[in-house]
mmCIF file of C-alpha atoms and ligand atoms in Angstrom:
data_model
loop_
_atom_site.group_PDB
_atom_site.id
_atom_site.type_symbol
_atom_site.label_atom_id
_atom_site.label_comp_id
_atom_site.label_asym_id
_atom_site.label_seq_id
_atom_site.Cartn_x
_atom_site.Cartn_y
_atom_site.Cartn_z
ATOM 1 C CA UNK A 254 -62.376 14.545 1.943
ATOM 2 C CA UNK A 255 -61.566 13.313 -1.501
ATOM 3 C CA UNK A 256 -61.222 16.928 -2.629
ATOM 4 C CA UNK A 257 -58.752 17.640 0.135
ATOM 5 C CA UNK A 258 -56.833 14.559 -0.886
ATOM 6 C CA UNK A 259 -56.716 15.615 -4.526
ATOM 7 C CA UNK A 260 -55.706 19.146 -3.625
ATOM 8 C CA UNK A 261 -52.912 17.794 -1.509
ATOM 9 C CA UNK A 262 -51.638 15.550 -4.310
ATOM 10 C CA UNK A 263 -51.925 18.393 -6.800
ATOM 11 C CA UNK A 264 -49.788 20.845 -4.861
ATOM 12 C CA UNK A 265 -47.137 18.365 -3.645
ATOM 13 C CA UNK A 266 -45.031 18.034 -6.841
ATOM 14 C CA UNK A 267 -44.429 21.781 -7.253
ATOM 15 C CA UNK A 268 -43.720 22.255 -3.584
ATOM 16 C CA UNK A 269 -41.294 19.329 -3.427
ATOM 17 C CA UNK A 270 -39.541 20.442 -6.616
ATOM 18 C CA UNK A 271 -38.732 23.776 -4.970
ATOM 19 C CA UNK A 272 -36.885 22.175 -2.020
ATOM 20 C CA UNK A 273 -33.133 22.767 -1.997
ATOM 21 C CA UNK A 274 -31.702 21.334 1.211
ATOM 22 C CA UNK A 275 -32.175 18.412 3.535
ATOM 23 C CA UNK A 276 -33.505 20.769 6.204
ATOM 24 C CA UNK A 277 -36.186 22.073 3.832
ATOM 25 C CA UNK A 278 -36.979 18.508 2.863
ATOM 26 C CA UNK A 279 -37.379 17.354 6.453
ATOM 27 C CA UNK A 280 -39.691 20.294 7.183
ATOM 28 C CA UNK A 281 -41.851 19.552 4.120
ATOM 29 C CA UNK A 282 -41.979 15.861 4.941
ATOM 30 C CA UNK A 283 -43.194 16.708 8.434
ATOM 31 C CA UNK A 284 -45.874 18.993 6.955
ATOM 32 C CA UNK A 285 -47.217 16.096 4.867
ATOM 33 C CA UNK A 286 -46.662 12.869 6.730
ATOM 34 C CA UNK A 287 -45.383 13.906 10.169
ATOM 35 C CA UNK A 288 -47.550 13.274 13.266
ATOM 36 C CA UNK A 289 -49.267 16.648 12.703
ATOM 37 C CA UNK A 290 -49.016 16.504 8.909
ATOM 38 C CA UNK A 291 -51.828 17.197 6.461
ATOM 39 C CA UNK A 292 -51.839 13.671 5.153
ATOM 40 C CA UNK A 293 -51.800 12.207 8.641
ATOM 41 C CA UNK A 294 -54.819 14.338 9.496
ATOM 42 C CA UNK A 295 -56.667 12.876 6.494
ATOM 43 C CA UNK A 296 -55.867 9.353 7.600
ATOM 44 C CA UNK A 297 -57.279 10.133 11.011
ATOM 45 C CA UNK A 298 -60.476 11.429 9.389
ATOM 46 C CA UNK A 299 -61.054 8.062 7.778
ATOM 47 C CA UNK A 300 -62.688 6.971 11.014
ATOM 48 C CA UNK A 301 -65.408 9.609 10.580
ATOM 49 C CA UNK A 302 -66.317 8.479 7.070
ATOM 50 C CA UNK A 303 -69.593 6.493 6.816
ATOM 51 C CA UNK A 304 -68.929 2.788 7.050
ATOM 52 C CA UNK A 305 -69.987 1.886 3.490
ATOM 53 C CA UNK A 306 -67.642 4.515 1.976
ATOM 54 C CA UNK A 307 -64.662 3.471 4.058
ATOM 55 C CA UNK A 308 -63.255 0.728 1.754
ATOM 56 C CA UNK A 309 -63.283 3.097 -1.248
ATOM 57 C CA UNK A 310 -61.791 5.986 0.675
ATOM 58 C CA UNK A 311 -59.252 3.701 2.337
ATOM 59 C CA UNK A 312 -58.097 2.530 -1.070
ATOM 60 C CA UNK A 313 -57.838 6.106 -2.346
ATOM 61 C CA UNK A 314 -55.843 7.182 0.667
ATOM 62 C CA UNK A 315 -53.503 4.210 0.328
ATOM 63 C CA UNK A 316 -52.863 5.000 -3.315
ATOM 64 C CA UNK A 317 -52.300 8.647 -2.488
ATOM 65 C CA UNK A 318 -49.909 7.652 0.269
ATOM 66 C CA UNK A 319 -47.922 5.538 -2.179
ATOM 67 C CA UNK A 320 -47.693 8.412 -4.643
ATOM 68 C CA UNK A 321 -46.693 10.892 -1.980
ATOM 69 C CA UNK A 322 -44.010 8.564 -0.581
ATOM 70 C CA UNK A 323 -42.563 8.023 -4.079
ATOM 71 C CA UNK A 324 -42.405 11.795 -4.582
ATOM 72 C CA UNK A 325 -40.707 12.250 -1.213
ATOM 73 C CA UNK A 326 -38.141 9.537 -2.021
ATOM 74 C CA UNK A 327 -37.383 11.076 -5.405
ATOM 75 C CA UNK A 328 -36.987 14.507 -3.813
ATOM 76 C CA UNK A 329 -34.534 13.243 -1.221
ATOM 77 C CA UNK A 330 -32.550 11.455 -3.931
ATOM 78 C CA UNK A 331 -32.442 14.669 -5.986
ATOM 79 C CA UNK A 332 -31.156 16.664 -2.997
ATOM 80 C CA UNK A 333 -28.517 14.013 -2.171
ATOM 81 C CA UNK A 334 -27.352 13.941 -5.819
ATOM 82 C CA UNK A 335 -27.061 17.725 -5.806
ATOM 83 C CA UNK A 336 -24.996 17.597 -2.614
ATOM 84 C CA UNK A 337 -22.551 15.138 -4.183
ATOM 85 C CA UNK A 338 -22.400 17.135 -7.410
ATOM 86 C CA UNK A 339 -21.577 20.248 -5.356
ATOM 87 C CA UNK A 340 -18.787 18.382 -3.566
ATOM 88 C CA UNK A 341 -17.346 17.075 -6.818
ATOM 89 C CA UNK A 342 -17.336 20.501 -8.465
ATOM 90 C CA UNK A 343 -17.506 21.101 -12.195
ATOM 91 C CA UNK A 344 -17.292 18.020 -14.395
ATOM 92 C CA UNK A 345 -13.826 17.035 -15.593
ATOM 93 C CA UNK A 346 -13.187 15.671 -19.051
ATOM 94 C CA UNK A 347 -10.441 13.089 -18.543
ATOM 95 C CA UNK A 348 -9.898 12.796 -22.282
ATOM 96 C CA UNK A 349 -8.626 16.377 -22.587
ATOM 97 C CA UNK A 350 -4.857 16.786 -22.974
ATOM 98 C CA UNK A 351 -2.959 17.668 -19.776
ATOM 99 C CA UNK A 352 -2.354 21.379 -19.200
ATOM 100 C CA UNK A 353 1.302 20.469 -18.560
ATOM 101 C CA UNK A 354 2.683 19.690 -21.980
ATOM 102 C CA UNK A 355 4.371 16.332 -22.418
ATOM 103 C CA UNK A 356 3.815 12.863 -21.009
ATOM 104 C CA UNK A 357 5.179 13.561 -17.493
ATOM 105 C CA UNK A 358 8.058 11.772 -15.796
ATOM 106 C CA UNK A 359 8.603 8.725 -13.652
ATOM 107 C CA UNK A 360 9.095 9.196 -9.932
ATOM 108 C CA UNK A 361 12.794 9.106 -9.041
ATOM 109 C CA UNK A 362 12.275 5.990 -6.895
ATOM 110 C CA UNK A 363 10.623 4.263 -9.843
ATOM 111 C CA UNK A 364 13.517 5.259 -12.061
ATOM 112 C CA UNK A 365 16.134 3.852 -9.684
ATOM 113 C CA UNK A 366 14.104 0.674 -9.145
ATOM 114 C CA UNK A 367 13.748 0.120 -12.881
ATOM 115 C CA UNK A 368 17.428 0.825 -13.488
ATOM 116 C CA UNK A 369 18.398 -1.697 -10.787
ATOM 117 C CA UNK A 370 16.049 -4.295 -12.284
ATOM 118 C CA UNK A 371 17.591 -3.679 -15.705
ATOM 119 C CA UNK A 372 21.109 -4.118 -14.308
ATOM 120 C CA UNK A 373 20.160 -7.321 -12.488
ATOM 121 C CA UNK A 374 18.329 -8.815 -15.455
ATOM 122 C CA UNK A 375 21.551 -8.508 -17.417
ATOM 123 C CA UNK A 376 23.154 -10.705 -14.758
ATOM 124 C CA UNK A 377 20.446 -13.358 -15.156
ATOM 125 C CA UNK A 378 18.179 -12.395 -12.254
ATOM 126 C CA UNK A 379 14.375 -12.395 -12.495
ATOM 127 C CA UNK A 380 12.182 -9.893 -10.702
ATOM 128 C CA UNK A 381 9.694 -11.328 -8.199
ATOM 129 C CA UNK A 382 7.237 -9.744 -5.801
ATOM 130 C CA UNK A 383 5.847 -10.610 -2.387
ATOM 131 C CA UNK A 384 2.977 -9.306 -0.265
ATOM 132 C CA UNK A 385 3.324 -6.312 2.047
ATOM 133 C CA UNK A 386 0.984 -7.911 4.584
ATOM 134 C CA UNK A 387 3.114 -10.765 5.861
ATOM 135 C CA UNK A 388 3.107 -13.277 8.656
ATOM 136 C CA UNK A 389 5.733 -13.693 11.343
ATOM 137 C CA UNK A 390 6.638 -16.942 9.695
ATOM 138 C CA UNK A 391 7.890 -15.422 6.425
ATOM 139 C CA UNK A 392 9.214 -12.222 7.954
ATOM 140 C CA UNK A 393 11.063 -13.730 10.928
ATOM 141 C CA UNK A 394 10.683 -17.450 11.773
ATOM 142 C CA UNK A 395 11.782 -18.971 8.484
ATOM 143 C CA UNK A 396 14.588 -16.397 8.357
ATOM 144 C CA UNK A 397 16.042 -17.933 11.521
ATOM 145 C CA UNK A 398 15.208 -14.868 13.611
ATOM 146 C CA UNK A 399 15.198 -15.680 17.324
ATOM 147 C CA UNK A 400 11.822 -15.396 19.120
ATOM 148 C CA UNK A 401 13.197 -12.576 21.296
ATOM 149 C CA UNK A 402 15.040 -10.707 18.517
ATOM 150 C CA UNK A 403 14.477 -6.940 18.864
ATOM 151 C CA UNK A 404 13.339 -6.608 15.225
ATOM 152 C CA UNK A 405 10.146 -8.492 16.157
ATOM 153 C CA UNK A 406 9.395 -6.035 18.900
ATOM 154 C CA UNK A 407 6.090 -4.231 18.517
ATOM 155 C CA UNK A 408 8.134 -1.055 18.814
ATOM 156 C CA UNK A 409 9.803 -1.802 15.482
ATOM 157 C CA UNK A 410 7.125 -3.749 13.648
ATOM 158 C CA UNK A 411 3.553 -2.851 12.749
ATOM 159 C CA UNK A 412 1.453 -5.823 13.879
ATOM 160 C CA UNK A 413 -2.184 -6.233 12.913
ATOM 161 C CA UNK A 414 -4.805 -6.790 15.584
ATOM 162 C CA UNK A 415 -5.909 -10.403 15.977
ATOM 163 C CA UNK A 416 -9.308 -9.713 14.454
ATOM 164 C CA UNK A 417 -7.965 -8.045 11.287
ATOM 165 C CA UNK A 418 -9.171 -9.414 7.962
ATOM 166 C CA UNK A 419 -7.325 -8.841 4.691
ATOM 167 C CA UNK A 420 -8.385 -8.826 1.098
ATOM 168 C CA UNK A 421 -5.114 -10.214 -0.183
ATOM 169 C CA UNK A 422 -4.466 -12.926 2.388
ATOM 170 C CA UNK A 423 -6.621 -15.720 1.074
ATOM 171 C CA UNK A 424 -6.193 -18.165 3.914
ATOM 172 C CA UNK A 425 -5.733 -16.694 7.340
ATOM 173 C CA UNK A 426 -3.865 -19.220 9.420
ATOM 174 C CA UNK A 427 -5.215 -19.477 12.954
ATOM 175 C CA UNK A 428 -2.749 -18.341 15.590
ATOM 176 C CA UNK A 429 -0.457 -16.729 13.006
ATOM 177 C CA UNK A 430 0.489 -13.124 13.658
ATOM 178 C CA UNK A 431 0.105 -10.738 10.743
ATOM 179 C CA UNK A 432 2.260 -7.675 10.202
ATOM 180 C CA UNK A 433 3.485 -5.202 7.632
ATOM 181 C CA UNK A 434 6.750 -6.638 6.377
ATOM 182 C CA UNK A 435 9.786 -4.951 7.874
ATOM 183 C CA UNK A 436 12.032 -6.034 5.005
ATOM 184 C CA UNK A 437 11.850 -7.669 1.602
ATOM 185 C CA UNK A 438 13.823 -10.672 2.931
ATOM 186 C CA UNK A 439 10.458 -12.435 3.396
ATOM 187 C CA UNK A 440 10.383 -12.838 -0.388
ATOM 188 C CA UNK A 441 13.490 -15.053 -0.153
ATOM 189 C CA UNK A 442 11.438 -17.618 1.762
ATOM 190 C CA UNK A 443 8.427 -17.355 -0.539
ATOM 191 C CA UNK A 444 10.649 -17.830 -3.575
ATOM 192 C CA UNK A 445 12.522 -20.836 -2.200
ATOM 193 C CA UNK A 446 9.327 -22.542 -1.050
ATOM 194 C CA UNK A 447 7.909 -22.208 -4.555
ATOM 195 C CA UNK A 448 10.647 -23.940 -6.483
ATOM 196 C CA UNK A 449 13.971 -25.684 -6.563
ATOM 197 C CA UNK A 450 17.479 -24.205 -6.945
ATOM 198 C CA UNK A 451 19.284 -22.755 -8.806
ATOM 199 C CA UNK A 452 17.667 -19.436 -7.954
ATOM 200 C CA UNK A 453 18.494 -15.911 -9.049
ATOM 201 C CA UNK A 454 15.895 -13.368 -8.056
ATOM 202 C CA UNK A 455 15.608 -9.789 -7.004
ATOM 203 C CA UNK A 456 12.561 -8.329 -5.328
ATOM 204 C CA UNK A 457 11.904 -4.625 -4.984
ATOM 205 C CA UNK A 458 9.092 -3.422 -2.749
ATOM 206 C CA UNK A 459 7.667 -1.405 0.088
ATOM 207 C CA UNK A 460 8.596 -2.146 3.687
ATOM 208 C CA UNK A 461 7.355 -0.699 6.978
ATOM 209 C CA UNK A 462 8.934 0.132 10.318
ATOM 210 C CA UNK A 463 7.829 2.062 13.321
ATOM 211 C CA UNK A 464 10.332 4.818 12.639
ATOM 212 C CA UNK A 465 9.551 8.445 13.212
ATOM 213 C CA UNK A 466 10.022 10.304 9.985
ATOM 214 C CA UNK A 467 12.981 12.653 9.698
ATOM 215 C CA UNK A 468 15.391 13.614 6.916
ATOM 216 C CA UNK A 469 16.780 10.076 6.602
ATOM 217 C CA UNK A 470 14.001 7.836 7.999
ATOM 218 C CA UNK A 471 10.471 7.065 6.968
ATOM 219 C CA UNK A 472 7.999 4.574 8.455
ATOM 220 C CA UNK A 473 7.407 3.338 4.927
ATOM 221 C CA UNK A 474 10.304 2.969 2.540
ATOM 222 C CA UNK A 475 11.508 0.700 -0.254
ATOM 223 C CA UNK A 476 14.036 -2.079 -0.422
ATOM 224 C CA UNK A 477 15.586 -4.233 -3.045
ATOM 225 C CA UNK A 478 16.310 -7.833 -2.097
ATOM 226 C CA UNK A 479 18.579 -10.234 -3.943
ATOM 227 C CA UNK A 480 18.912 -14.013 -3.601
ATOM 228 C CA UNK A 481 21.270 -16.332 -5.413
ATOM 229 C CA UNK A 482 21.274 -20.092 -4.726
ATOM 230 C CA UNK A 483 23.458 -22.595 -6.545
ATOM 231 C CA UNK A 484 26.297 -25.017 -5.924
ATOM 232 C CA UNK A 485 29.666 -23.728 -4.675
ATOM 233 C CA UNK A 486 28.642 -20.105 -4.241
ATOM 234 C CA UNK A 487 31.222 -18.062 -2.344
ATOM 235 C CA UNK A 488 31.653 -14.629 -0.754
ATOM 236 C CA UNK A 489 33.722 -13.692 -3.806
ATOM 237 C CA UNK A 490 30.690 -14.192 -6.029
ATOM 238 C CA UNK A 491 28.669 -11.975 -3.711
ATOM 239 C CA UNK A 492 31.297 -9.231 -3.650
ATOM 240 C CA UNK A 493 31.729 -9.361 -7.411
ATOM 241 C CA UNK A 494 27.996 -9.079 -7.963
ATOM 242 C CA UNK A 495 27.640 -6.081 -5.648
ATOM 243 C CA UNK A 496 30.647 -4.390 -7.273
ATOM 244 C CA UNK A 497 29.035 -4.952 -10.662
ATOM 245 C CA UNK A 498 25.662 -3.600 -9.496
ATOM 246 C CA UNK A 499 26.966 -0.412 -7.954
ATOM 247 C CA UNK A 500 29.454 0.329 -10.718
ATOM 248 C CA UNK A 501 26.637 -0.091 -13.244
ATOM 249 C CA UNK A 502 24.338 2.204 -11.310
ATOM 250 C CA UNK A 503 26.734 4.862 -10.079
ATOM 251 C CA UNK A 504 29.615 4.764 -12.520
ATOM 252 C CA UNK A 505 33.089 3.352 -12.873
ATOM 253 C CA UNK A 506 34.781 4.930 -9.861
ATOM 254 C CA UNK A 507 32.448 3.116 -7.447
ATOM 255 C CA UNK A 508 33.851 0.543 -5.035
ATOM 256 C CA UNK A 509 32.357 -1.479 -2.185
ATOM 257 C CA UNK A 510 33.635 -2.610 1.177
ATOM 258 C CA UNK A 511 32.251 -5.332 3.490
ATOM 259 C CA UNK A 512 32.145 -4.928 7.253
ATOM 260 C CA UNK A 513 31.317 -7.928 9.481
ATOM 261 C CA UNK A 514 27.799 -7.768 10.893
ATOM 262 C CA UNK A 515 25.014 -10.020 12.170
ATOM 263 C CA UNK A 516 21.893 -11.029 10.292
ATOM 264 C CA UNK A 517 20.079 -14.175 11.390
ATOM 265 C CA UNK A 518 19.532 -15.394 7.815
ATOM 266 C CA UNK A 519 23.125 -15.126 6.608
ATOM 267 C CA UNK A 520 26.424 -16.479 7.934
ATOM 268 C CA UNK A 521 28.827 -14.801 7.559
ATOM 269 C CA UNK A 522 26.987 -11.489 7.312
ATOM 270 C CA UNK A 523 28.237 -8.081 6.253
ATOM 271 C CA UNK A 524 27.217 -4.514 5.974
ATOM 272 C CA UNK A 525 28.048 -3.025 2.599
ATOM 273 C CA UNK A 526 29.593 0.416 2.274
ATOM 274 C CA UNK A 527 30.267 2.092 -0.973
ATOM 275 C CA UNK A 528 32.583 4.797 -2.068
ATOM 276 C CA UNK A 529 31.638 6.960 -5.035
ATOM 277 C CA UNK A 530 33.693 10.092 -4.750
ATOM 278 C CA UNK A 531 32.854 11.174 -8.267
ATOM 279 C CA UNK A 532 29.216 11.819 -7.260
ATOM 280 C CA UNK A 533 28.609 15.519 -6.617
ATOM 281 C CA UNK A 534 26.854 15.293 -3.239
ATOM 282 C CA UNK A 535 28.871 12.488 -1.705
ATOM 283 C CA UNK A 536 31.267 14.025 0.744
ATOM 284 C CA UNK A 537 31.899 11.013 2.939
ATOM 285 C CA UNK A 538 34.491 8.409 2.097
ATOM 286 C CA UNK A 539 32.223 5.400 2.810
ATOM 287 C CA UNK A 540 28.456 5.279 2.803
ATOM 288 C CA UNK A 541 26.511 2.366 4.274
ATOM 289 C CA UNK A 542 24.162 1.057 1.621
ATOM 290 C CA UNK A 543 22.822 -2.341 2.696
ATOM 291 C CA UNK A 544 23.356 -5.767 4.190
ATOM 292 C CA UNK A 545 24.394 -9.092 2.723
ATOM 293 C CA UNK A 546 25.882 -12.470 3.448
ATOM 294 C CA UNK A 547 25.935 -16.167 2.676
ATOM 295 C CA UNK A 548 22.542 -17.842 3.177
ATOM 296 C CA UNK A 549 22.489 -19.481 6.614
ATOM 297 C CA UNK A 550 22.097 -23.295 6.540
ATOM 298 C CA UNK A 551 19.169 -22.910 8.963
ATOM 299 C CA UNK A 552 17.282 -20.945 6.284
ATOM 300 C CA UNK A 553 17.907 -23.682 3.700
ATOM 301 C CA UNK A 554 16.608 -26.209 6.195
ATOM 302 C CA UNK A 555 13.483 -24.125 6.804
ATOM 303 C CA UNK A 556 12.599 -24.316 3.102
ATOM 304 C CA UNK A 557 13.649 -27.932 2.621
ATOM 305 C CA UNK A 558 16.898 -27.385 0.701
ATOM 306 C CA UNK A 559 19.839 -29.576 1.656
ATOM 307 C CA UNK A 560 22.499 -27.189 3.045
ATOM 308 C CA UNK A 561 25.209 -29.718 2.220
ATOM 309 C CA UNK A 562 24.339 -29.461 -1.460
ATOM 310 C CA UNK A 563 23.243 -25.861 -1.886
ATOM 311 C CA UNK A 564 24.927 -22.599 -1.059
ATOM 312 C CA UNK A 565 23.975 -19.041 -1.822
ATOM 313 C CA UNK A 566 24.140 -15.372 -1.056
ATOM 314 C CA UNK A 567 21.541 -12.742 -0.266
ATOM 315 C CA UNK A 568 21.585 -8.986 -0.072
ATOM 316 C CA UNK A 569 19.187 -6.174 0.699
ATOM 317 C CA UNK A 570 19.400 -2.435 0.311
ATOM 318 C CA UNK A 571 17.247 0.674 0.617
ATOM 319 C CA UNK A 572 16.058 2.202 -2.641
ATOM 320 C CA UNK A 573 15.620 5.683 -1.144
ATOM 321 C CA UNK A 574 19.227 5.677 -0.020
ATOM 322 C CA UNK A 575 20.323 4.722 -3.534
ATOM 323 C CA UNK A 576 18.137 7.336 -5.191
ATOM 324 C CA UNK A 577 19.454 9.980 -2.806
ATOM 325 C CA UNK A 578 22.987 9.083 -3.891
ATOM 326 C CA UNK A 579 22.196 8.958 -7.579
ATOM 327 C CA UNK A 580 20.402 12.299 -7.626
ATOM 328 C CA UNK A 581 22.086 14.103 -4.736
ATOM 329 C CA UNK A 582 18.860 14.397 -2.686
ATOM 330 C CA UNK A 583 19.475 15.164 0.977
ATOM 331 C CA UNK A 584 16.005 14.698 2.507
ATOM 332 C CA UNK A 585 13.984 11.472 2.194
ATOM 333 C CA UNK A 586 10.699 13.331 2.702
ATOM 334 C CA UNK A 587 10.892 14.886 -0.772
ATOM 335 C CA UNK A 588 10.078 11.459 -2.240
ATOM 336 C CA UNK A 589 6.634 11.348 -0.691
ATOM 337 C CA UNK A 590 5.373 14.903 -0.951
ATOM 338 C CA UNK A 591 4.400 14.763 -4.630
ATOM 339 C CA UNK A 592 5.608 18.309 -5.123
ATOM 340 C CA UNK A 593 5.605 18.760 -8.879
ATOM 341 C CA UNK A 594 8.553 21.177 -8.692
ATOM 342 C CA UNK A 595 10.611 18.358 -7.158
ATOM 343 C CA UNK A 596 9.333 15.604 -9.440
ATOM 344 C CA UNK A 597 9.881 17.615 -12.621
ATOM 345 C CA UNK A 598 13.628 17.631 -12.008
ATOM 346 C CA UNK A 599 13.837 13.923 -12.861
ATOM 347 C CA UNK A 600 12.678 14.136 -16.447
HETATM 348 N N1 DAH B 165 16.858 -7.396 5.689
HETATM 349 C C1 DAH B 165 17.958 -6.519 6.028
HETATM 350 C C2 DAH B 165 17.404 -5.187 6.507
HETATM 351 O O1 DAH B 165 16.276 -4.912 6.279
HETATM 352 C C3 DAH B 165 18.861 -6.308 4.850
HETATM 353 C C4 DAH B 165 19.556 -7.564 4.461
HETATM 354 C C5 DAH B 165 20.684 -7.966 5.126
HETATM 355 C C6 DAH B 165 19.053 -8.378 3.468
HETATM 356 C C7 DAH B 165 21.358 -9.121 4.779
HETATM 357 C C8 DAH B 165 19.701 -9.548 3.113
HETATM 358 C C9 DAH B 165 20.851 -9.924 3.793
HETATM 359 O O2 DAH B 165 19.258 -10.364 2.167
HETATM 360 O O3 DAH B 165 21.519 -11.052 3.427
HETATM 361 O O4 DAH B 165 18.112 -4.436 7.107
#
């Protein structure tokens, strides 16, 4: 019996080393330790061994079993490693220079965002960021949005299921509904709750809506939010700032126009159109570019600012729309396809 055991242990390493696939491995494992395996047969024979030899043989078999199991484990690990290596393909040396000469270019959306931040910094604004996973409170409630406002509708907003857990939301408030922010206006509330006026901030970032994607819509796009809070702020200040921004970005011939509109967080509220006839692809007289208005007293109250002391303006606009104007791009989907032929044009 001991000879059989030794023979078995002697042939196992070579046989296991020759295995190439999981199927081969499973078959070999069955041959050794399966219900009808060679090793299993040996174990069964232990009962036939004379009583006084049993402890010695039992020990030998146990040791052999340990060795065999270790070899099986190592074999399976080797096969799994080979599978992963095959999936990964030939090794890549990330320190080699790129086959495309040069350092590459920034994405056009990044370029427009950075240019806008540069323009706004010159006017004394700081750049702040807010989370993309938001709560109804920051996205709607504190912005004075009525409980039945259509923007809250699950058809427009991506809500998370009750049970969702998030890495970046440290304290989940019970009963609070979580969502992907539908606009960067939520950052207005976060900023005001953090400090005291005067405030001059802009906040670029991703926003999400349940839009079907076509040439001008995407379920995920980018906005740029602005908030200015001080004493005696007027609509003239707002208009002057927007005129400055768009003339800086698009050139001298650019003008803006306000049309009355409704936003729950501003009163009065406007939609902003701009005219930039000098741009090659702009063939309309006025193009809608964003929303704005004077911060509603209800919003100041929500963040604990006295609306009799403080006044301010806010604005928000889509970065894709701006980039499309700047570069004459006519389909929003180009931004997200990562087609190098497209991206290379913005060097
Ligand atoms: N949040 C609005 C939107 O997503 C844009 C907007 C309108 C932002 C007016 C503002 C504002 O700050 O005052 O359509």
